[in-house]
Coordinates of C-alpha atoms in Angstrom, one line a residue:
X64 CA 10.2 -3.9 -10.3
X65 CA 13.7 -5.3 -10.4
X66 CA 14.4 -7.2 -7.2
X67 CA 17.5 -5.7 -5.6
X68 CA 19.3 -7.0 -2.5
X69 CA 17.1 -7.9 0.5
X70 CA 19.2 -11.1 0.9
X71 CA 19.3 -10.7 4.6
X72 CA 15.5 -10.3 4.9
X73 CA 15.0 -13.3 2.5
X74 CA 17.3 -15.3 4.7
X75 CA 15.3 -14.5 7.8
X76 CA 12.1 -15.6 6.0
X77 CA 13.6 -18.8 4.7
X78 CA 14.9 -19.7 8.2
X79 CA 11.3 -19.3 9.6
X80 CA 10.0 -21.4 6.7
X81 CA 12.4 -24.2 7.6
X82 CA 11.6 -24.3 11.3
X83 CA 9.2 -26.8 12.6
X84 CA 5.9 -25.7 14.0
X85 CA 3.7 -22.7 13.5
X86 CA 5.4 -19.4 12.6
X87 CA 3.9 -16.0 13.1
X88 CA 5.9 -13.2 11.5
X89 CA 5.2 -9.5 11.5
X90 CA 6.7 -7.5 8.6
X91 CA 6.5 -3.7 8.7
X92 CA 8.1 -0.6 7.3
X93 CA 7.4 2.6 5.4
X94 CA 5.1 2.7 2.5
X95 CA 6.7 1.7 -0.8
X96 CA 9.8 0.4 1.0
X97 CA 9.5 -2.9 -0.8
X98 CA 7.7 -5.1 1.8
X99 CA 5.3 -6.7 -0.7
X100 CA 8.0 -7.2 -3.3
X101 CA 10.0 -9.0 -0.6
X102 CA 7.1 -11.2 0.4
X103 CA 6.2 -12.1 -3.2
X104 CA 9.8 -13.0 -3.9
X105 CA 9.8 -15.3 -0.8
X106 CA 6.5 -16.9 -1.9
X107 CA 7.6 -17.9 -5.4
X108 CA 8.2 -21.6 -4.8
X109 CA 6.0 -22.1 -1.8
X110 CA 2.3 -23.1 -1.4
X111 CA 0.6 -19.9 -0.2
X112 CA -2.4 -17.6 0.0
X113 CA -1.5 -13.9 -0.5
X114 CA -4.3 -11.5 0.5
X115 CA -4.0 -7.7 0.3
X116 CA -6.5 -6.2 2.7
X117 CA -8.4 -3.1 1.4
X118 CA -10.3 -0.2 2.9
X119 CA -13.7 -1.9 2.3
X120 CA -16.2 -3.6 4.5
X121 CA -15.1 -6.6 6.6
X122 CA -17.5 -8.9 4.7
X123 CA -16.0 -7.9 1.4
X124 CA -12.5 -8.5 2.7
X125 CA -13.5 -11.9 4.0
X126 CA -15.1 -12.8 0.7
X127 CA -12.0 -11.9 -1.3
X128 CA -9.8 -13.9 1.2
X129 CA -12.2 -16.9 0.7
X130 CA -12.0 -16.6 -3.1
X131 CA -8.2 -16.8 -2.9
X132 CA -8.2 -19.6 -0.5
X133 CA -10.8 -21.6 -2.5
X134 CA -8.7 -21.1 -5.6
X135 CA -5.7 -22.7 -3.9
X136 CA -7.5 -25.7 -2.6
X137 CA -10.0 -26.1 -5.5
X138 CA -13.1 -25.5 -3.5
X139 CA -15.7 -23.8 -5.7
X140 CA -18.1 -23.0 -2.8
X141 CA -15.5 -21.1 -1.0
X142 CA -14.6 -19.2 -4.2
X143 CA -18.2 -18.3 -4.7
X144 CA -19.2 -17.4 -1.1
X145 CA -16.0 -16.6 0.7
X146 CA -15.6 -16.8 4.5
X147 CA -18.6 -15.9 6.6
X148 CA -16.5 -14.6 9.5
X149 CA -13.0 -14.7 10.9
X150 CA -13.5 -17.8 13.1
X151 CA -14.4 -19.7 10.0
X152 CA -11.2 -18.6 8.4
X153 CA -9.1 -19.8 11.3
X154 CA -11.0 -23.1 11.5
X155 CA -10.6 -23.7 7.8
X156 CA -6.8 -23.4 7.9
X157 CA -6.6 -25.5 11.0
X158 CA -8.1 -28.4 9.0
X159 CA -6.3 -27.7 5.7
X160 CA -2.7 -27.2 6.9
X161 CA -1.6 -30.8 7.1
X162 CA 1.5 -29.6 5.2
X163 CA 3.6 -26.4 5.4
X164 CA 1.7 -23.4 4.0
X165 CA 2.2 -19.6 4.0
X166 CA -0.7 -17.3 4.6
X167 CA 0.0 -13.6 4.1
X168 CA -2.3 -10.8 5.3
X169 CA -0.9 -7.7 3.6
X170 CA -1.8 -4.2 4.9
X171 CA -3.2 -5.8 8.1
X172 CA -3.9 -2.4 9.6
X173 CA -6.6 -1.7 7.0
X174 CA -8.7 -4.5 8.7
X175 CA -8.9 -2.4 11.9
X176 CA -10.9 0.3 10.1
X177 CA -13.9 -2.0 9.8
X178 CA -13.3 -3.9 13.0
X179 CA -11.5 -2.3 15.9
X180 CA -11.2 -5.6 17.6
X181 CA -9.5 -7.4 14.8
X182 CA -6.2 -7.9 16.7
X183 CA -8.1 -9.6 19.5
X184 CA -9.8 -11.8 17.0
X185 CA -6.5 -12.8 15.5
X186 CA -5.1 -13.5 18.9
X187 CA -7.9 -15.9 19.7
X188 CA -7.7 -17.5 16.3
X189 CA -4.0 -18.0 16.6
X190 CA -4.2 -19.4 20.1
X191 CA -7.2 -21.7 19.5
X192 CA -6.7 -22.9 15.9
X193 CA -3.3 -22.2 14.4
X194 CA -0.6 -22.2 17.1
X195 CA -0.3 -26.0 16.9
X196 CA -0.4 -26.2 13.1
X197 CA 2.4 -26.1 10.6
X198 CA 1.2 -22.8 9.2
X199 CA 3.5 -19.8 8.5
X200 CA 1.3 -16.7 9.1
X201 CA 2.7 -13.3 7.9
X202 CA 1.0 -10.1 8.9
X203 CA 2.3 -7.1 7.0
X204 CA 1.7 -3.4 7.3
X205 CA 2.8 0.0 6.1
X206 CA 1.5 2.0 9.1
X207 CA 4.4 1.6 11.6
X208 CA 2.2 3.2 14.3
X209 CA -0.7 0.7 13.7
X210 CA 1.6 -2.3 13.5
X211 CA 3.2 -1.4 16.8
X212 CA -0.1 -0.8 18.6
X213 CA -1.9 -3.8 17.1
X214 CA 0.8 -6.4 16.7
X215 CA 4.2 -5.5 18.1
X216 CA 3.8 -3.4 21.2
X217 CA 3.5 -4.8 24.8
X218 CA -0.1 -3.6 25.0
X219 CA -1.1 -5.1 21.7
X220 CA -3.4 -8.1 21.8
X221 CA -1.1 -10.1 19.6
X222 CA 2.0 -9.4 21.7
X223 CA 4.0 -12.5 22.6
X224 CA 2.5 -14.6 19.8
X225 CA 4.9 -13.7 17.0
X226 CA 7.9 -15.9 16.4
X227 CA 9.7 -13.2 14.5
X228 CA 9.5 -9.7 13.0
X229 CA 11.2 -7.9 10.1
X230 CA 11.5 -4.2 9.9
X231 CA 12.1 -3.5 6.2
X232 CA 14.3 -0.4 6.0
X233 CA 15.0 1.8 3.1
X234 CA 18.2 1.0 1.1
X235 CA 21.4 2.7 1.9
X236 CA 23.2 4.6 -0.8
X237 CA 25.2 1.7 -2.1
X238 CA 22.1 -0.4 -2.5
X239 CA 20.1 2.5 -4.0
X240 CA 22.8 3.2 -6.6
X241 CA 22.0 -0.2 -8.2
X242 CA 18.8 1.3 -9.5
X243 CA 21.0 3.6 -11.7
X244 CA 23.8 1.2 -13.0
X245 CA 26.2 3.0 -15.3
X246 CA 25.3 6.5 -14.0
X247 CA 28.2 8.5 -12.5
X248 CA 28.6 8.7 -8.8
X249 CA 27.6 12.3 -8.7
X250 CA 24.2 11.7 -10.4
X251 CA 23.6 8.5 -8.3
X252 CA 24.0 10.6 -5.1
X253 CA 21.8 13.4 -6.4
X254 CA 19.0 11.1 -7.2
X255 CA 19.4 9.4 -3.8
X256 CA 19.2 12.8 -2.2
X257 CA 15.8 13.3 -3.8
X258 CA 14.0 10.2 -2.5
X259 CA 16.5 8.3 -0.3
X260 CA 16.5 4.5 -0.3
X261 CA 12.8 3.9 -0.8
X262 CA 12.6 1.5 -3.8
X263 CA 9.1 2.5 -4.6
X264 CA 10.4 6.0 -5.3
X265 CA 13.7 5.1 -6.8
X266 CA 12.2 3.0 -9.6
X267 CA 10.4 6.1 -10.9
X268 CA 13.5 8.2 -11.3
X269 CA 15.4 8.1 -14.6
X270 CA 19.2 8.4 -14.8
X271 CA 18.9 9.3 -18.4
X272 CA 16.9 12.4 -17.4
X273 CA 18.6 15.4 -15.9
X274 CA 18.2 15.8 -12.1
X275 CA 16.0 18.9 -12.6
X276 CA 14.0 16.9 -15.2
X277 CA 13.3 14.3 -12.6
X278 CA 12.4 17.0 -10.0
X279 CA 10.0 18.7 -12.5
X280 CA 8.3 15.4 -13.4
X281 CA 8.0 13.8 -10.0
X282 CA 7.8 16.7 -7.5
X283 CA 6.6 19.8 -9.3
X284 CA 3.7 18.3 -11.1
X285 CA 0.4 18.1 -9.2
X286 CA -0.5 14.8 -10.9
X287 CA 2.7 13.1 -9.8
X288 CA 2.7 10.6 -6.9
X289 CA 5.6 12.2 -5.1
X290 CA 3.9 15.6 -5.2
X291 CA 1.3 14.6 -2.6
X292 CA 2.9 11.5 -1.0
X293 CA 4.3 13.5 1.9
X294 CA 0.9 14.8 3.0
X295 CA -0.7 11.3 2.5
X296 CA 2.0 9.5 4.6
X297 CA 1.8 11.9 7.6
X298 CA -2.0 11.8 7.7
X299 CA -1.8 8.0 7.6
X300 CA 0.7 7.7 10.4
X301 CA 0.0 10.6 12.8
X302 CA -2.7 12.3 14.8
X303 CA -2.5 16.1 14.7
X304 CA -0.6 16.1 11.4
X305 CA -0.6 19.9 11.3
X306 CA 1.6 20.1 14.3
X307 CA 4.1 17.7 12.8
X308 CA 4.0 19.7 9.5
X309 CA 5.1 22.8 11.4
X310 CA 8.0 21.0 13.1
X311 CA 9.2 19.3 10.0
X312 CA 9.1 22.5 8.0
X313 CA 11.1 24.3 10.7
X314 CA 13.8 21.6 10.6
X315 CA 13.8 21.6 6.8
X316 CA 14.6 25.3 6.9
X317 CA 17.5 25.0 9.2
X318 CA 16.0 25.2 12.7
X319 CA 17.9 22.2 14.2
X320 CA 18.1 23.0 17.9
X321 CA 15.2 22.3 20.2
X322 CA 15.1 26.0 21.2
X323 CA 15.0 27.1 17.6
X324 CA 12.2 24.7 16.7
X325 CA 10.2 25.9 19.7
X326 CA 10.6 29.5 18.7
X327 CA 9.7 28.8 15.1
X328 CA 6.6 26.7 15.9
X329 CA 5.4 28.2 19.2
X330 CA 5.3 24.8 20.9
X331 CA 6.3 24.5 24.5
X332 CA 9.5 22.4 24.7
X333 CA 7.9 19.6 26.7
X334 CA 5.2 19.2 24.1
X335 CA 7.7 19.5 21.3
X336 CA 9.8 16.6 22.6
X337 CA 6.7 14.4 22.5
X338 CA 6.2 15.2 18.8
X339 CA 9.9 14.8 18.0
X340 CA 10.1 11.4 19.7
X341 CA 7.2 10.2 17.5
X342 CA 9.0 11.4 14.4
X343 CA 12.2 9.7 15.5
X344 CA 10.3 6.4 16.0
X345 CA 9.0 6.7 12.4
X346 CA 12.6 7.2 11.1
X347 CA 11.7 10.7 9.7
X348 CA 13.8 12.7 12.2
X349 CA 17.1 11.9 13.9
X350 CA 19.1 13.6 16.7
X351 CA 22.8 14.1 16.0
X352 CA 25.3 14.7 18.7
X353 CA 29.1 15.0 18.4
X354 CA 30.5 11.5 18.4
X355 CA 32.9 12.4 21.2
X356 CA 30.0 13.0 23.7
X357 CA 30.3 10.7 26.7
X358 CA 26.5 10.7 27.3
X359 CA 24.7 11.3 23.9
X360 CA 21.2 11.0 25.4
X361 CA 21.8 13.9 27.8
X362 CA 24.0 16.0 25.4
X363 CA 22.9 19.6 25.0
X364 CA 24.7 19.8 21.7
X365 CA 22.0 17.7 19.9
X366 CA 20.9 18.8 16.5
X367 CA 17.6 17.6 14.9
X368 CA 17.7 16.8 11.2
X369 CA 15.2 15.2 8.8
X370 CA 16.7 11.7 8.2
X371 CA 14.3 10.8 5.3
X372 CA 15.5 12.4 2.1
X373 CA 12.1 12.4 0.5
X374 CA 10.5 14.3 3.4
X375 CA 13.6 16.6 3.6
X376 CA 13.1 17.7 -0.1
X377 CA 9.3 17.8 0.1
X378 CA 9.2 20.0 3.1
X379 CA 12.0 22.3 1.8
X380 CA 10.7 22.8 -1.8
X381 CA 7.2 21.3 -2.4
X382 CA 5.0 22.1 0.6
X383 CA 6.0 25.8 0.8
X384 CA 5.4 26.2 -2.9
X385 CA 2.2 24.3 -3.5
X386 CA 0.3 27.4 -4.7
X387 CA 3.0 28.1 -7.3
X388 CA 3.1 24.5 -8.4
X389 CA -0.6 24.3 -8.8
X390 CA -0.5 27.5 -10.9
X391 CA 2.4 26.2 -13.0
X392 CA 4.5 29.2 -11.9
X393 CA 7.7 27.1 -11.4
X394 CA 10.5 29.6 -12.0
X395 CA 10.8 30.7 -8.4
X396 CA 10.7 27.1 -7.2
X397 CA 13.3 25.9 -9.7
X398 CA 15.5 28.9 -8.7
X399 CA 15.2 27.9 -5.0
X400 CA 16.1 24.3 -5.9
X401 CA 19.1 25.3 -7.9
X402 CA 20.4 27.5 -5.1
X403 CA 19.9 25.0 -2.2
X404 CA 19.8 21.4 -3.5
X405 CA 23.6 21.0 -3.4
X406 CA 23.5 21.6 0.3
X407 CA 21.2 18.6 0.7
X408 CA 23.4 16.5 -1.5
X409 CA 26.5 17.5 0.5
X410 CA 24.8 16.2 3.7
X411 CA 24.3 12.8 2.1
X412 CA 27.9 12.8 0.8
X413 CA 29.1 13.2 4.4
X414 CA 26.9 10.2 5.4
X415 CA 28.2 8.1 2.5
X416 CA 31.8 9.1 3.2
X417 CA 31.4 7.8 6.8
X418 CA 29.9 4.6 5.4
X419 CA 32.9 4.2 3.1
X420 CA 35.3 4.6 6.1
X421 CA 33.3 1.9 7.9
X422 CA 33.7 -0.4 4.9
X423 CA 37.4 0.3 4.8
X424 CA 38.4 -0.1 8.5
X425 CA 41.5 -2.0 7.5
X426 CA 42.9 1.3 6.2
X427 CA 42.6 2.9 9.6
X428 CA 41.7 0.9 12.7
X429 CA 38.8 -1.0 14.2
X430 CA 36.1 1.7 14.7
X431 CA 33.9 1.7 17.7
X432 CA 32.0 4.9 16.9
X433 CA 31.7 7.1 13.9
X434 CA 29.9 10.3 13.2
X435 CA 30.9 14.0 13.1
X436 CA 32.2 16.5 15.6
X437 CA 31.3 20.1 16.3
X438 CA 31.7 22.7 19.0
X439 CA 30.4 26.3 18.7
X440 CA 31.4 27.4 15.1
X441 CA 33.8 24.6 14.4
X442 CA 32.9 21.3 12.7
X443 CA 34.6 18.2 11.4
X444 CA 32.6 16.0 9.0
X445 CA 34.1 12.6 10.0
X446 CA 35.1 11.6 13.5
X447 CA 35.8 8.0 14.2
X448 CA 37.0 6.6 17.6
X449 CA 38.6 3.6 19.1
X450 CA 38.9 4.6 22.7
X451 CA 40.5 1.4 23.9
X452 CA 43.3 1.7 21.4
X453 CA 43.4 5.5 21.8
X454 CA 42.9 6.2 18.1
X455 CA 41.0 9.1 16.4
X456 CA 40.3 9.5 12.7
X457 CA 39.2 12.9 11.4
X458 CA 38.1 13.8 7.9
X459 CA 36.6 16.5 5.7
X460 CA 34.1 15.9 3.0
X461 CA 33.8 18.4 0.2
X462 CA 30.9 18.4 -2.3
X463 CA 32.3 21.2 -4.4
X464 CA 33.4 21.9 -8.0
X465 CA 36.8 23.0 -6.6
X466 CA 39.6 20.5 -6.1
X467 CA 40.6 20.0 -2.4
X468 CA 44.0 21.4 -1.6
X469 CA 46.5 21.4 1.3
X470 CA 44.7 24.4 2.8
X471 CA 41.7 22.2 3.6
X472 CA 44.0 19.6 5.2
X473 CA 45.9 22.3 7.3
X474 CA 42.6 23.6 8.6
X475 CA 41.5 20.1 9.5
X476 CA 44.7 19.6 11.5
X477 CA 44.0 22.9 13.3
X478 CA 40.4 21.8 14.2
X479 CA 41.7 18.4 15.3
X480 CA 43.5 20.0 18.2
X481 CA 40.1 21.4 19.3
X482 CA 38.4 18.0 18.9
X483 CA 41.2 16.3 20.9
X484 CA 40.2 18.4 23.9
X485 CA 37.0 16.4 24.2
X486 CA 38.7 13.0 23.7
X487 CA 42.0 13.4 25.5
X488 CA 45.3 12.7 23.8
X489 CA 44.9 10.2 21.0
X490 CA 46.8 9.0 18.0
X491 CA 45.3 10.9 15.1
X492 CA 44.9 10.0 11.5
X493 CA 43.2 11.9 8.7
X494 CA 41.2 11.4 5.5
X495 CA 39.8 13.7 2.9
X496 CA 36.8 13.1 0.5
X497 CA 36.3 15.3 -2.6
X498 CA 33.7 15.3 -5.3
X499 CA 36.1 17.0 -7.7
X500 CA 39.4 15.4 -6.8
X501 CA 42.6 17.1 -5.4
X502 CA 45.1 19.7 -6.3
X503 CA 48.6 18.5 -7.5
X504 CA 50.2 19.2 -4.1
X505 CA 47.6 17.3 -2.0
X506 CA 48.5 13.7 -3.0
X507 CA 52.2 14.5 -2.4
X508 CA 51.4 15.8 1.1
X509 CA 49.1 12.8 1.7
X510 CA 51.8 10.3 0.8
X511 CA 54.2 12.0 3.1
X512 CA 51.8 12.3 6.1
X513 CA 49.8 9.1 5.4
X514 CA 46.5 10.9 4.8
X515 CA 43.9 8.8 3.0
X516 CA 42.3 10.4 0.0
X517 CA 39.0 9.5 -1.7
X518 CA 37.8 11.0 -5.0
X519 CA 34.0 10.6 -4.9
X520 CA 34.0 7.3 -3.0
X521 CA 37.0 5.8 -4.7
X522 CA 40.3 5.6 -2.9
X523 CA 43.2 7.6 -4.4
X524 CA 46.3 5.5 -4.3

């Protein structure tokens, strides 16, 4: 897979490598987010042992780890027999790490399946044998829950031992778009709306294929990885996955308030909050509140949305239609996608537009907070604040085949008066984003009233 970006993460790893003394780094993130690719890129010019743990017996994992270690140091006995136990692994590296060396245990949580005490064993091994060595030990895992309970959390045996950690996050739109160089913005965003910024998914999509062709091939085929990936991931991460399935399906179908989700699923609100907190921790769900709220944590205006594009699409179109997909009766599914997919893309366009505003602060003012604003039946897609300077930027984002005209701008000004009631008097400025451009009159009005216009994500001068 082509290596894209991750300069910041590579910089972190290189800084750990250059530090004196033992380094113990935890790397974690969602499945297929590019952790292993990042690690292998880092290892290219360094002496190392890279070991991918598997769901096999502990003795078989130790034997494979011994084979890899013996191959690096040219020890045939170790290649043939492997390590007999974990203490022998730690003792061996204590003796052999007279020079800087990287040892990677990838998918570390798999080791817990054959030995529940593996974290305590690694704690003892680190403390007794490796903490005073020049080793650089990396433990990596795709199960965020397991990495937190075994390595990162305060109650984890290894807590306090690590010298650093890297949460590998999905790419944002601008990074993800590099997987489709030459494709128009509209198609880049549509493909991003299918799978989000997960490079393991992005690399499977083809910009030469139609969007529906990609959906048919990767989501509506029982043999495709993305067809069953959602189910696999939630079973891997969560206990009681059926309950989470119910919650995510409710949110995917537009139940965004806690009362609506409770009514749809039948869960008591106190229980529901526990489940939603877990989904927030995994980066699957987010809580949105109007950016003007003074105390977001206590706001009653919070709306819950699926923040992971892959799960959003999967719960909306794949899970409810599994029987049809298995039968090959795809016409109703394709009809549903054609009718609703643009709404999902429009949500991502709003997020991308806010990111564009962030990247172009010099056109507006230094931004402290940016998000959206709503109250009852009124909503504004972009709301950015600088409370110290008393400045408020408001904007509309239109993913439509119609050009945006002065009527949209006039309505934005009307709603701005409502928004200002929650902020107090502020100096207001405006921006408009349009997928299809603007009517002839709008740029003239924009020039006169200093409104910033963006066609797609490109500024209109």
